[in-house]
């Protein structure tokens, strides 16, 4: 409730970043929309410079070009790598931030579409990929490039960006906002009318699903699915697209970054979520056979 102003207008700002769009709704009378927009654009530019798989001069791409050496990562890249490696361990490799070679091989990366690879090419890409090949010194923010490994943070970076914009607004004295980057959302505070920031979980086309509306108060939500850009998921454990019938996964978590990465992991790991059970993901999994709500999400809805 800190700083809540029932008379504050809700300001909407929007733009493009990371090959997608962003949108911010915030409630504050003291903050100039022009100044907020400038600050948002500057922060997003910093994130692209650190995290982009598509910008040749980004810190991520420079790491990918390094040959067998320790590299000190900038703060943003270090934070996302640290979170990605944590989930890679927790998910048994269903989420893996080190499969850029496979992403490119299947035509989903900067080189663009190419013919489907054969097994020899897939195995060659797998041989130089994988989070287990990385050595990470968290205290010094140093990551060792074993040679040939390619980071790809597309399954976590947009969620991180949403969290970072919400944090940026907080530093500007704006504690009540809803931030969306490429469909991943972070909510802080409440609306001027005292209601939370309500968001409807994204639903894929097809048979109508029961609507699920979430109060996004100090939380994040993200959705992973193949129904917008077509099939583009890769199981890091096999090097192939998963054949598990998943259409989309939406996750509610304490941060948009966690929700983003968990949605990716669940979409790959389904139906065996045993490795992820200690994390108690609150998720809606839509498959070709129907809809499944995990117990933590069902509990949230019941409460």
CSV table of C-alpha atoms in Angstrom, one decimal:
chain,number,residue,atom,x,y,z
A,1,UNK,CA,0.0,0.0,0.0
A,2,UNK,CA,3.0,2.3,0.3
A,3,UNK,CA,2.5,5.3,-2.0
A,4,UNK,CA,-1.0,4.3,-3.0
A,5,UNK,CA,-2.9,7.2,-4.5
A,6,UNK,CA,-6.6,6.6,-5.2
A,7,UNK,CA,-6.6,9.7,-7.5
A,8,UNK,CA,-3.5,8.7,-9.6
A,9,UNK,CA,-4.1,8.2,-13.3
A,10,UNK,CA,-3.0,5.0,-14.9
A,11,UNK,CA,-0.4,5.8,-17.6
A,12,UNK,CA,0.3,3.4,-20.4
A,13,UNK,CA,3.6,3.3,-22.3
A,14,UNK,CA,4.7,0.9,-25.0
A,15,UNK,CA,7.4,0.1,-27.5
A,16,UNK,CA,9.6,-2.6,-29.0
A,17,UNK,CA,12.6,-4.5,-27.7
A,18,UNK,CA,14.3,-7.9,-28.0
A,19,UNK,CA,12.4,-8.6,-31.2
A,20,UNK,CA,9.1,-8.2,-29.5
A,21,UNK,CA,7.0,-5.6,-27.7
A,22,UNK,CA,6.8,-4.1,-24.2
A,23,UNK,CA,4.1,-2.4,-22.4
A,24,UNK,CA,4.0,-0.6,-19.0
A,25,UNK,CA,1.0,0.5,-17.0
A,26,UNK,CA,1.8,2.6,-13.9
A,27,UNK,CA,-0.2,4.7,-11.4
A,28,UNK,CA,1.6,7.9,-10.3
A,29,UNK,CA,0.9,11.6,-10.5
A,30,UNK,CA,4.5,12.8,-9.9
A,31,UNK,CA,6.2,10.8,-12.7
A,32,UNK,CA,6.5,12.4,-16.2
A,33,UNK,CA,5.5,9.9,-18.8
A,34,UNK,CA,8.3,11.2,-21.1
A,35,UNK,CA,10.9,10.8,-18.4
A,36,UNK,CA,9.6,7.3,-17.6
A,37,UNK,CA,9.7,6.3,-21.2
A,38,UNK,CA,13.3,7.5,-21.7
A,39,UNK,CA,14.4,5.6,-18.6
A,40,UNK,CA,12.6,2.4,-19.8
A,41,UNK,CA,14.2,2.6,-23.2
A,42,UNK,CA,17.6,3.2,-21.7
A,43,UNK,CA,17.3,0.2,-19.4
A,44,UNK,CA,16.0,-2.1,-22.2
A,45,UNK,CA,19.0,-1.0,-24.4
A,46,UNK,CA,21.3,-2.1,-21.6
A,47,UNK,CA,19.6,-5.5,-21.4
A,48,UNK,CA,19.9,-6.0,-25.1
A,49,UNK,CA,23.7,-5.2,-25.0
A,50,UNK,CA,24.1,-7.8,-22.2
A,51,UNK,CA,21.7,-10.6,-23.1
A,52,UNK,CA,20.9,-10.6,-26.8
A,53,UNK,CA,21.6,-13.7,-28.9
A,54,UNK,CA,20.9,-11.6,-32.0
A,55,UNK,CA,23.2,-8.6,-31.4
A,56,UNK,CA,26.8,-9.5,-32.5
A,57,UNK,CA,28.4,-7.1,-30.0
A,58,UNK,CA,26.3,-8.2,-27.0
A,59,UNK,CA,28.2,-9.5,-24.0
A,60,UNK,CA,26.5,-12.9,-24.6
A,61,UNK,CA,27.7,-13.1,-28.2
A,62,UNK,CA,31.2,-12.0,-27.2
A,63,UNK,CA,31.2,-14.9,-24.6
A,64,UNK,CA,30.0,-17.3,-27.3
A,65,UNK,CA,33.0,-16.3,-29.5
A,66,UNK,CA,35.5,-16.8,-26.8
A,67,UNK,CA,37.8,-19.8,-27.1
A,68,UNK,CA,38.3,-21.8,-23.9
A,69,UNK,CA,38.8,-19.1,-21.3
A,70,UNK,CA,37.3,-17.6,-18.1
A,71,UNK,CA,35.1,-14.5,-18.9
A,72,UNK,CA,33.9,-11.9,-16.3
A,73,UNK,CA,30.3,-11.3,-17.1
A,74,UNK,CA,28.4,-8.0,-16.7
A,75,UNK,CA,25.9,-7.9,-13.9
A,76,UNK,CA,22.8,-8.5,-16.0
A,77,UNK,CA,24.2,-11.5,-17.9
A,78,UNK,CA,25.7,-12.9,-14.6
A,79,UNK,CA,22.3,-12.8,-12.9
A,80,UNK,CA,20.5,-14.5,-15.7
A,81,UNK,CA,23.2,-17.1,-16.2
A,82,UNK,CA,23.1,-17.8,-12.5
A,83,UNK,CA,19.3,-18.3,-12.5
A,84,UNK,CA,19.5,-20.4,-15.6
A,85,UNK,CA,22.1,-22.7,-14.3
A,86,UNK,CA,20.2,-23.2,-11.1
A,87,UNK,CA,17.1,-24.2,-13.0
A,88,UNK,CA,19.1,-26.4,-15.3
A,89,UNK,CA,20.2,-28.4,-12.2
A,90,UNK,CA,16.8,-28.4,-10.7
A,91,UNK,CA,15.0,-29.5,-13.9
A,92,UNK,CA,17.5,-32.3,-14.8
A,93,UNK,CA,18.4,-30.4,-17.9
A,94,UNK,CA,14.9,-29.8,-19.2
A,95,UNK,CA,15.8,-26.1,-19.1
A,96,UNK,CA,19.3,-25.4,-20.4
A,97,UNK,CA,20.8,-21.9,-21.1
A,98,UNK,CA,23.7,-23.5,-23.1
A,99,UNK,CA,22.0,-24.9,-26.2
A,100,UNK,CA,22.6,-22.0,-28.6
A,101,UNK,CA,24.3,-24.4,-31.1
A,102,UNK,CA,21.2,-26.5,-31.2
A,103,UNK,CA,18.9,-23.5,-31.5
A,104,UNK,CA,20.9,-22.3,-34.5
A,105,UNK,CA,21.1,-25.8,-36.0
A,106,UNK,CA,17.3,-26.1,-36.1
A,107,UNK,CA,17.0,-22.6,-37.7
A,108,UNK,CA,15.6,-20.8,-34.7
A,109,UNK,CA,18.6,-18.5,-34.1
A,110,UNK,CA,20.2,-15.5,-35.9
A,111,UNK,CA,21.3,-17.6,-39.0
A,112,UNK,CA,17.6,-18.1,-39.7
A,113,UNK,CA,15.7,-21.1,-41.2
A,114,UNK,CA,17.8,-23.9,-42.6
A,115,UNK,CA,17.0,-27.5,-43.7
A,116,UNK,CA,16.2,-29.9,-40.9
A,117,UNK,CA,19.5,-31.3,-39.5
A,118,UNK,CA,20.4,-35.0,-39.6
A,119,UNK,CA,21.4,-37.1,-36.6
A,120,UNK,CA,25.1,-36.6,-37.1
A,121,UNK,CA,24.7,-32.8,-37.0
A,122,UNK,CA,22.5,-32.9,-34.0
A,123,UNK,CA,25.0,-35.1,-32.1
A,124,UNK,CA,27.8,-32.8,-33.1
A,125,UNK,CA,25.9,-29.8,-31.7
A,126,UNK,CA,25.0,-31.6,-28.5
A,127,UNK,CA,28.7,-32.5,-28.0
A,128,UNK,CA,29.6,-28.8,-27.7
A,129,UNK,CA,26.4,-27.8,-25.8
A,130,UNK,CA,25.0,-28.2,-22.3
A,131,UNK,CA,25.1,-26.5,-19.0
A,132,UNK,CA,27.3,-29.2,-17.5
A,133,UNK,CA,30.2,-28.0,-19.7
A,134,UNK,CA,30.2,-24.6,-18.0
A,135,UNK,CA,32.2,-23.7,-14.9
A,136,UNK,CA,30.6,-20.9,-12.9
A,137,UNK,CA,32.2,-18.8,-10.2
A,138,UNK,CA,29.3,-16.9,-8.8
A,139,UNK,CA,31.2,-14.7,-6.4
A,140,UNK,CA,33.5,-13.2,-9.1
A,141,UNK,CA,30.8,-13.4,-11.9
A,142,UNK,CA,33.2,-15.5,-14.0
A,143,UNK,CA,32.0,-18.1,-16.4
A,144,UNK,CA,34.4,-20.5,-18.2
A,145,UNK,CA,33.8,-21.0,-21.9
A,146,UNK,CA,35.0,-24.5,-22.7
A,147,UNK,CA,35.1,-23.8,-26.4
A,148,UNK,CA,32.3,-24.0,-29.0
A,149,UNK,CA,29.5,-23.6,-26.4
A,150,UNK,CA,26.8,-21.1,-27.3
A,151,UNK,CA,24.6,-19.5,-24.6
A,152,UNK,CA,21.0,-18.8,-25.6
A,153,UNK,CA,18.8,-17.1,-22.9
A,154,UNK,CA,15.6,-16.7,-24.9
A,155,UNK,CA,13.8,-18.9,-22.5
A,156,UNK,CA,14.4,-16.6,-19.5
A,157,UNK,CA,15.6,-13.1,-20.7
A,158,UNK,CA,12.1,-11.6,-21.3
A,159,UNK,CA,11.0,-12.5,-17.9
A,160,UNK,CA,14.1,-10.9,-16.4
A,161,UNK,CA,13.5,-7.8,-18.5
A,162,UNK,CA,10.0,-7.5,-17.1
A,163,UNK,CA,11.3,-7.7,-13.5
A,164,UNK,CA,14.0,-5.2,-14.2
A,165,UNK,CA,11.6,-2.6,-15.6
A,166,UNK,CA,9.4,-3.1,-12.5
A,167,UNK,CA,12.5,-2.6,-10.3
A,168,UNK,CA,13.4,0.5,-12.4
A,169,UNK,CA,10.0,2.1,-11.8
A,170,UNK,CA,10.4,1.3,-8.1
A,171,UNK,CA,13.6,3.2,-8.0
A,172,UNK,CA,11.8,6.1,-9.6
A,173,UNK,CA,9.3,6.1,-6.8
A,174,UNK,CA,6.6,4.2,-8.8
A,175,UNK,CA,5.5,1.3,-6.7
A,176,UNK,CA,2.3,0.5,-8.5
A,177,UNK,CA,2.7,-0.9,-12.0
A,178,UNK,CA,2.1,-3.8,-14.4
A,179,UNK,CA,5.0,-4.5,-16.8
A,180,UNK,CA,4.8,-6.8,-19.9
A,181,UNK,CA,7.7,-7.8,-22.1
A,182,UNK,CA,7.0,-10.2,-24.9
A,183,UNK,CA,4.0,-11.7,-23.0
A,184,UNK,CA,5.8,-12.1,-19.7
A,185,UNK,CA,4.4,-10.0,-16.9
A,186,UNK,CA,5.5,-8.6,-13.5
A,187,UNK,CA,3.0,-6.8,-11.2
A,188,UNK,CA,3.9,-4.5,-8.3
A,189,UNK,CA,1.5,-2.8,-5.9
A,190,UNK,CA,-2.1,-2.2,-6.7
A,191,UNK,CA,-4.3,-0.1,-9.0
A,192,UNK,CA,-5.6,3.3,-7.8
A,193,UNK,CA,-9.1,1.8,-7.2
A,194,UNK,CA,-7.6,-0.6,-4.7
A,195,UNK,CA,-7.9,-3.7,-7.0
A,196,UNK,CA,-4.8,-5.7,-7.8
A,197,UNK,CA,-3.4,-5.8,-11.3
A,198,UNK,CA,-5.6,-8.5,-12.8
A,199,UNK,CA,-4.3,-10.5,-15.8
A,200,UNK,CA,-5.9,-13.3,-17.7
A,201,UNK,CA,-3.7,-16.3,-18.4
A,202,UNK,CA,-2.9,-16.5,-22.1
A,203,UNK,CA,-4.9,-19.2,-23.8
A,204,UNK,CA,-4.0,-20.9,-27.1
A,205,UNK,CA,-6.5,-21.1,-30.0
A,206,UNK,CA,-8.8,-24.1,-30.2
A,207,UNK,CA,-11.5,-25.3,-27.8
A,208,UNK,CA,-12.4,-22.6,-25.3
A,209,UNK,CA,-10.8,-23.1,-21.9
A,210,UNK,CA,-12.2,-21.8,-18.6
A,211,UNK,CA,-10.8,-18.3,-18.1
A,212,UNK,CA,-8.2,-18.0,-15.4
A,213,UNK,CA,-7.6,-14.5,-14.0
A,214,UNK,CA,-4.7,-13.9,-11.7
A,215,UNK,CA,-4.1,-11.1,-9.2
A,216,UNK,CA,-0.5,-10.2,-10.1
A,217,UNK,CA,0.5,-8.7,-6.8
A,218,UNK,CA,4.3,-8.8,-6.3
A,219,UNK,CA,4.4,-11.7,-8.7
A,220,UNK,CA,5.2,-12.7,-12.3
A,221,UNK,CA,3.5,-14.8,-14.9
A,222,UNK,CA,4.8,-16.2,-18.2
A,223,UNK,CA,3.6,-18.4,-20.9
A,224,UNK,CA,5.5,-20.8,-23.2
A,225,UNK,CA,3.9,-22.2,-26.3
A,226,UNK,CA,4.3,-23.0,-30.0
A,227,UNK,CA,1.0,-21.5,-31.2
A,228,UNK,CA,2.3,-18.0,-31.9
A,229,UNK,CA,5.6,-18.5,-33.7
A,230,UNK,CA,5.1,-22.2,-34.6
A,231,UNK,CA,7.1,-25.1,-33.2
A,232,UNK,CA,10.4,-23.8,-31.9
A,233,UNK,CA,11.0,-25.8,-28.7
A,234,UNK,CA,14.1,-28.1,-28.3
A,235,UNK,CA,14.6,-30.7,-25.7
A,236,UNK,CA,18.2,-30.1,-24.6
A,237,UNK,CA,18.4,-33.8,-23.4
A,238,UNK,CA,17.7,-35.2,-26.9
A,239,UNK,CA,18.4,-32.3,-29.3
A,240,UNK,CA,15.0,-32.8,-30.9
A,241,UNK,CA,11.6,-31.1,-30.5
A,242,UNK,CA,9.6,-32.7,-27.6
A,243,UNK,CA,6.8,-35.0,-28.7
A,244,UNK,CA,4.6,-34.7,-25.6
A,245,UNK,CA,1.5,-33.0,-26.9
A,246,UNK,CA,2.1,-29.7,-25.0
A,247,UNK,CA,0.4,-26.7,-26.6
A,248,UNK,CA,1.2,-24.1,-23.9
A,249,UNK,CA,2.4,-23.7,-20.3
A,250,UNK,CA,1.6,-20.7,-18.1
A,251,UNK,CA,3.4,-20.3,-14.7
A,252,UNK,CA,2.8,-17.9,-11.8
A,253,UNK,CA,5.9,-17.3,-9.7
A,254,UNK,CA,7.6,-14.8,-7.4
A,255,UNK,CA,9.3,-13.2,-10.4
A,256,UNK,CA,8.7,-13.0,-14.1
A,257,UNK,CA,12.1,-14.5,-14.7
A,258,UNK,CA,11.3,-17.6,-12.6
A,259,UNK,CA,8.0,-17.9,-14.3
A,260,UNK,CA,9.5,-17.6,-17.8
A,261,UNK,CA,12.2,-20.3,-17.2
A,262,UNK,CA,9.8,-22.7,-15.4
A,263,UNK,CA,7.3,-22.4,-18.2
A,264,UNK,CA,10.0,-23.4,-20.7
A,265,UNK,CA,11.2,-26.3,-18.4
A,266,UNK,CA,7.7,-27.7,-17.9
A,267,UNK,CA,6.9,-27.5,-21.6
A,268,UNK,CA,9.9,-29.7,-22.2
A,269,UNK,CA,9.7,-32.1,-19.2
A,270,UNK,CA,5.9,-32.8,-19.4
A,271,UNK,CA,4.5,-35.2,-18.4
A,272,UNK,CA,7.3,-36.1,-15.9
A,273,UNK,CA,7.6,-33.2,-13.6
A,274,UNK,CA,9.2,-35.1,-10.7
A,275,UNK,CA,12.5,-33.2,-10.9
A,276,UNK,CA,10.6,-29.9,-10.6
A,277,UNK,CA,8.3,-30.9,-7.7
A,278,UNK,CA,10.6,-29.4,-5.0
A,279,UNK,CA,10.0,-26.0,-6.7
A,280,UNK,CA,6.2,-26.5,-6.5
A,281,UNK,CA,5.5,-24.7,-9.8
A,282,UNK,CA,2.0,-23.1,-10.1
A,283,UNK,CA,1.3,-23.9,-13.7
A,284,UNK,CA,-1.5,-24.5,-16.2
A,285,UNK,CA,-0.4,-27.0,-18.8
A,286,UNK,CA,-2.5,-27.1,-22.0
A,287,UNK,CA,-2.0,-30.3,-24.1
A,288,UNK,CA,-3.8,-31.6,-27.1
A,289,UNK,CA,-5.7,-33.9,-24.7
A,290,UNK,CA,-6.9,-31.0,-22.4
A,291,UNK,CA,-5.9,-28.8,-19.5
A,292,UNK,CA,-4.0,-29.7,-16.3
A,293,UNK,CA,-3.5,-27.4,-13.3
A,294,UNK,CA,-0.7,-28.2,-10.9
A,295,UNK,CA,-1.7,-28.5,-7.2
A,296,UNK,CA,0.0,-25.2,-6.2
A,297,UNK,CA,-2.0,-23.3,-8.9
A,298,UNK,CA,-5.2,-25.0,-7.9
A,299,UNK,CA,-4.5,-24.0,-4.3
A,300,UNK,CA,-4.0,-20.4,-5.4
A,301,UNK,CA,-7.3,-20.4,-7.3
A,302,UNK,CA,-9.2,-22.0,-4.4
A,303,UNK,CA,-7.9,-19.4,-1.9
